[in-house]
Amino acid sequence: MNRTIRTLLGVTATTGIVALGVPAVSTAANASPPSTTVVTGATSPNAVSSLRQAPQSFLFNYTFNGHLKIAGGNFTVDRRVYLVVKYDTGRVAFSRWETARPHSITPGGTIYVETTIAAPCAGGTNGYARAYDDATKTWSPRLPVAICQRID
């Protein structure tokens, strides 16, 4: 009787493993590298295009000649980029159209703009800079900046 129950339980357990599709564990299977994932059946155009999107544009700032300088990359090469520096209230402190050019260090099309805003500035950030790539119709993320106002 014990033999019949053990055989019946063994067959049931094996059937359950096969039905669930659980792979057999072996030393060779565990030693092999993971297989490459293949994406198939993408029905949404956004699912495919998101895999091929260009890197997002970015901005950074520094002081040059006593002015705030804004630079950035990953814009469309030889296309127009609109740079704007605004107070947190939304009032424009500086704006200019530039053409993105290739650069040996910065990726993609780059811009380097010397603003008319005095720098360095004491205190915290009271504004931000953004750039609009006219070719892709996209804005860069906001870059917090300190906007100084001269009182001389």
Short mmCIF file of C-alpha atoms in Angstrom, two decimals:
data_model
loop_
_atom_site.label_atom_id
_atom_site.label_comp_id
_atom_site.label_asym_id
_atom_site.label_seq_id
_atom_site.Cartn_x
_atom_site.Cartn_y
_atom_site.Cartn_z
CA MET A 1 0.00 0.00 0.00
CA ASN A 2 2.83 2.42 0.82
CA ARG A 3 4.40 1.63 -2.55
CA THR A 4 1.17 2.52 -4.39
CA ILE A 5 0.79 5.81 -2.53
CA ARG A 6 4.45 6.78 -3.16
CA THR A 7 4.09 5.96 -6.88
CA LEU A 8 0.85 7.90 -7.11
CA LEU A 9 2.35 10.94 -5.32
CA GLY A 10 5.45 10.83 -7.53
CA VAL A 11 3.39 10.79 -10.72
CA THR A 12 1.17 13.62 -9.43
CA ALA A 13 4.18 15.75 -8.45
CA THR A 14 5.87 15.18 -11.82
CA THR A 15 2.68 16.03 -13.68
CA GLY A 16 2.31 19.26 -11.66
CA ILE A 17 5.86 20.33 -12.48
CA VAL A 18 5.41 19.64 -16.19
CA ALA A 19 2.02 21.40 -16.22
CA LEU A 20 3.48 24.50 -14.55
CA GLY A 21 6.40 24.59 -16.97
CA VAL A 22 9.00 24.62 -14.21
CA PRO A 23 12.40 23.84 -15.74
CA ALA A 24 14.39 20.98 -14.38
CA VAL A 25 17.22 22.07 -12.11
CA SER A 26 20.62 20.79 -13.14
CA THR A 27 24.21 21.95 -12.76
CA ALA A 28 24.59 22.69 -16.46
CA ALA A 29 21.40 24.77 -16.58
CA ASN A 30 22.50 26.85 -13.61
CA ALA A 31 25.99 27.44 -15.05
CA SER A 32 24.82 28.83 -18.38
CA PRO A 33 24.51 32.60 -18.89
CA PRO A 34 21.01 34.08 -18.98
CA SER A 35 19.36 34.08 -22.37
CA THR A 36 18.81 37.30 -24.33
CA THR A 37 15.34 38.77 -24.00
CA VAL A 38 13.57 39.23 -27.31
CA VAL A 39 10.63 41.65 -27.53
CA THR A 40 8.04 40.60 -30.07
CA GLY A 41 4.54 41.58 -30.98
CA ALA A 42 4.83 45.30 -30.19
CA THR A 43 1.53 46.71 -31.37
CA SER A 44 1.88 50.27 -30.14
CA PRO A 45 4.04 52.70 -32.16
CA ASN A 46 5.03 54.31 -28.84
CA ALA A 47 6.40 50.99 -27.58
CA VAL A 48 8.78 50.78 -30.54
CA SER A 49 9.68 54.48 -30.74
CA SER A 50 10.50 54.68 -27.04
CA LEU A 51 13.27 52.16 -27.61
CA ARG A 52 14.90 54.45 -30.19
CA GLN A 53 14.43 57.87 -28.60
CA ALA A 54 17.39 60.21 -28.54
CA PRO A 55 18.86 60.98 -25.14
CA GLN A 56 17.11 63.81 -23.30
CA SER A 57 18.67 67.24 -23.61
CA PHE A 58 20.35 68.72 -20.54
CA LEU A 59 21.68 72.04 -19.25
CA PHE A 60 24.46 73.11 -16.89
CA ASN A 61 25.71 76.51 -15.76
CA TYR A 62 28.91 78.25 -14.72
CA THR A 63 30.32 81.75 -14.33
CA PHE A 64 32.33 83.35 -17.15
CA ASN A 65 33.42 87.00 -17.50
CA GLY A 66 31.28 87.91 -14.48
CA HIS A 67 28.15 86.55 -16.18
CA LEU A 68 25.97 83.48 -15.84
CA LYS A 69 26.75 81.09 -18.68
CA ILE A 70 24.32 78.33 -19.64
CA ALA A 71 25.41 75.35 -21.72
CA GLY A 72 23.80 72.08 -22.70
CA GLY A 73 23.82 69.08 -24.96
CA ASN A 74 21.82 66.39 -26.76
CA PHE A 75 20.07 68.95 -28.97
CA THR A 76 19.60 68.49 -32.72
CA VAL A 77 22.84 69.42 -34.51
CA ASP A 78 22.63 72.53 -36.75
CA ARG A 79 19.10 73.31 -35.59
CA ARG A 80 17.72 76.18 -33.52
CA VAL A 81 17.51 76.02 -29.73
CA TYR A 82 15.64 78.63 -27.66
CA LEU A 83 17.28 79.30 -24.28
CA VAL A 84 15.26 81.10 -21.62
CA VAL A 85 16.17 82.05 -18.05
CA LYS A 86 13.16 82.86 -15.88
CA TYR A 87 12.53 83.92 -12.33
CA ASP A 88 10.51 81.45 -10.27
CA THR A 89 7.56 83.83 -10.78
CA GLY A 90 7.71 83.20 -14.53
CA ARG A 91 9.14 86.59 -15.53
CA VAL A 92 11.80 86.28 -18.25
CA ALA A 93 15.26 87.48 -17.23
CA PHE A 94 17.08 86.46 -20.44
CA SER A 95 16.29 84.64 -23.69
CA ARG A 96 18.05 83.94 -26.96
CA TRP A 97 17.89 81.65 -29.99
CA GLU A 98 21.10 79.70 -30.64
CA THR A 99 22.16 77.07 -33.16
CA ALA A 100 23.27 73.73 -31.69
CA ARG A 101 26.73 72.73 -32.89
CA PRO A 102 28.83 69.57 -32.48
CA HIS A 103 31.33 69.72 -29.61
CA SER A 104 34.25 67.48 -28.75
CA ILE A 105 33.20 66.99 -25.12
CA THR A 106 29.45 67.59 -24.89
CA PRO A 107 27.24 64.95 -26.60
CA GLY A 108 24.83 65.76 -29.43
CA GLY A 109 24.27 69.31 -30.57
CA THR A 110 25.53 71.73 -27.94
CA ILE A 111 24.91 75.32 -26.95
CA TYR A 112 27.12 77.65 -24.90
CA VAL A 113 25.42 80.97 -24.13
CA GLU A 114 26.86 83.84 -22.11
CA THR A 115 23.87 85.64 -20.61
CA THR A 116 23.71 89.25 -19.48
CA ILE A 117 22.94 88.10 -15.93
CA ALA A 118 25.66 88.96 -13.38
CA ALA A 119 27.36 86.04 -11.63
CA PRO A 120 28.37 84.68 -9.20
CA CYS A 121 25.39 85.46 -7.03
CA ALA A 122 25.03 85.37 -3.25
CA GLY A 123 22.02 83.56 -1.90
CA GLY A 124 20.02 80.68 -3.24
CA THR A 125 18.39 79.95 -6.54
CA ASN A 126 15.51 82.20 -7.51
CA GLY A 127 15.00 81.10 -11.09
CA TYR A 128 15.59 78.44 -13.69
CA ALA A 129 16.84 77.91 -17.23
CA ARG A 130 15.26 75.77 -19.94
CA ALA A 131 16.04 75.14 -23.58
CA TYR A 132 13.63 74.29 -26.37
CA ASP A 133 14.86 72.15 -29.28
CA ASP A 134 12.95 73.47 -32.30
CA ALA A 135 13.57 70.30 -34.35
CA THR A 136 12.18 67.83 -31.80
CA LYS A 137 9.69 70.28 -30.21
CA THR A 138 10.89 69.28 -26.72
CA TRP A 139 12.01 71.22 -23.65
CA SER A 140 15.01 70.35 -21.53
CA PRO A 141 14.44 69.77 -17.82
CA ARG A 142 14.56 72.88 -15.63
CA LEU A 143 17.98 73.91 -14.35
CA PRO A 144 17.76 75.89 -11.09
CA VAL A 145 19.89 79.06 -11.26
CA ALA A 146 20.58 82.17 -9.18
CA ILE A 147 19.56 85.35 -11.01
CA CYS A 148 21.41 88.42 -9.79
CA GLN A 149 20.20 91.97 -10.29
CA ARG A 150 22.84 94.69 -10.25
CA ILE A 151 21.96 97.74 -8.22
CA ASP A 152 24.80 100.11 -9.19
#
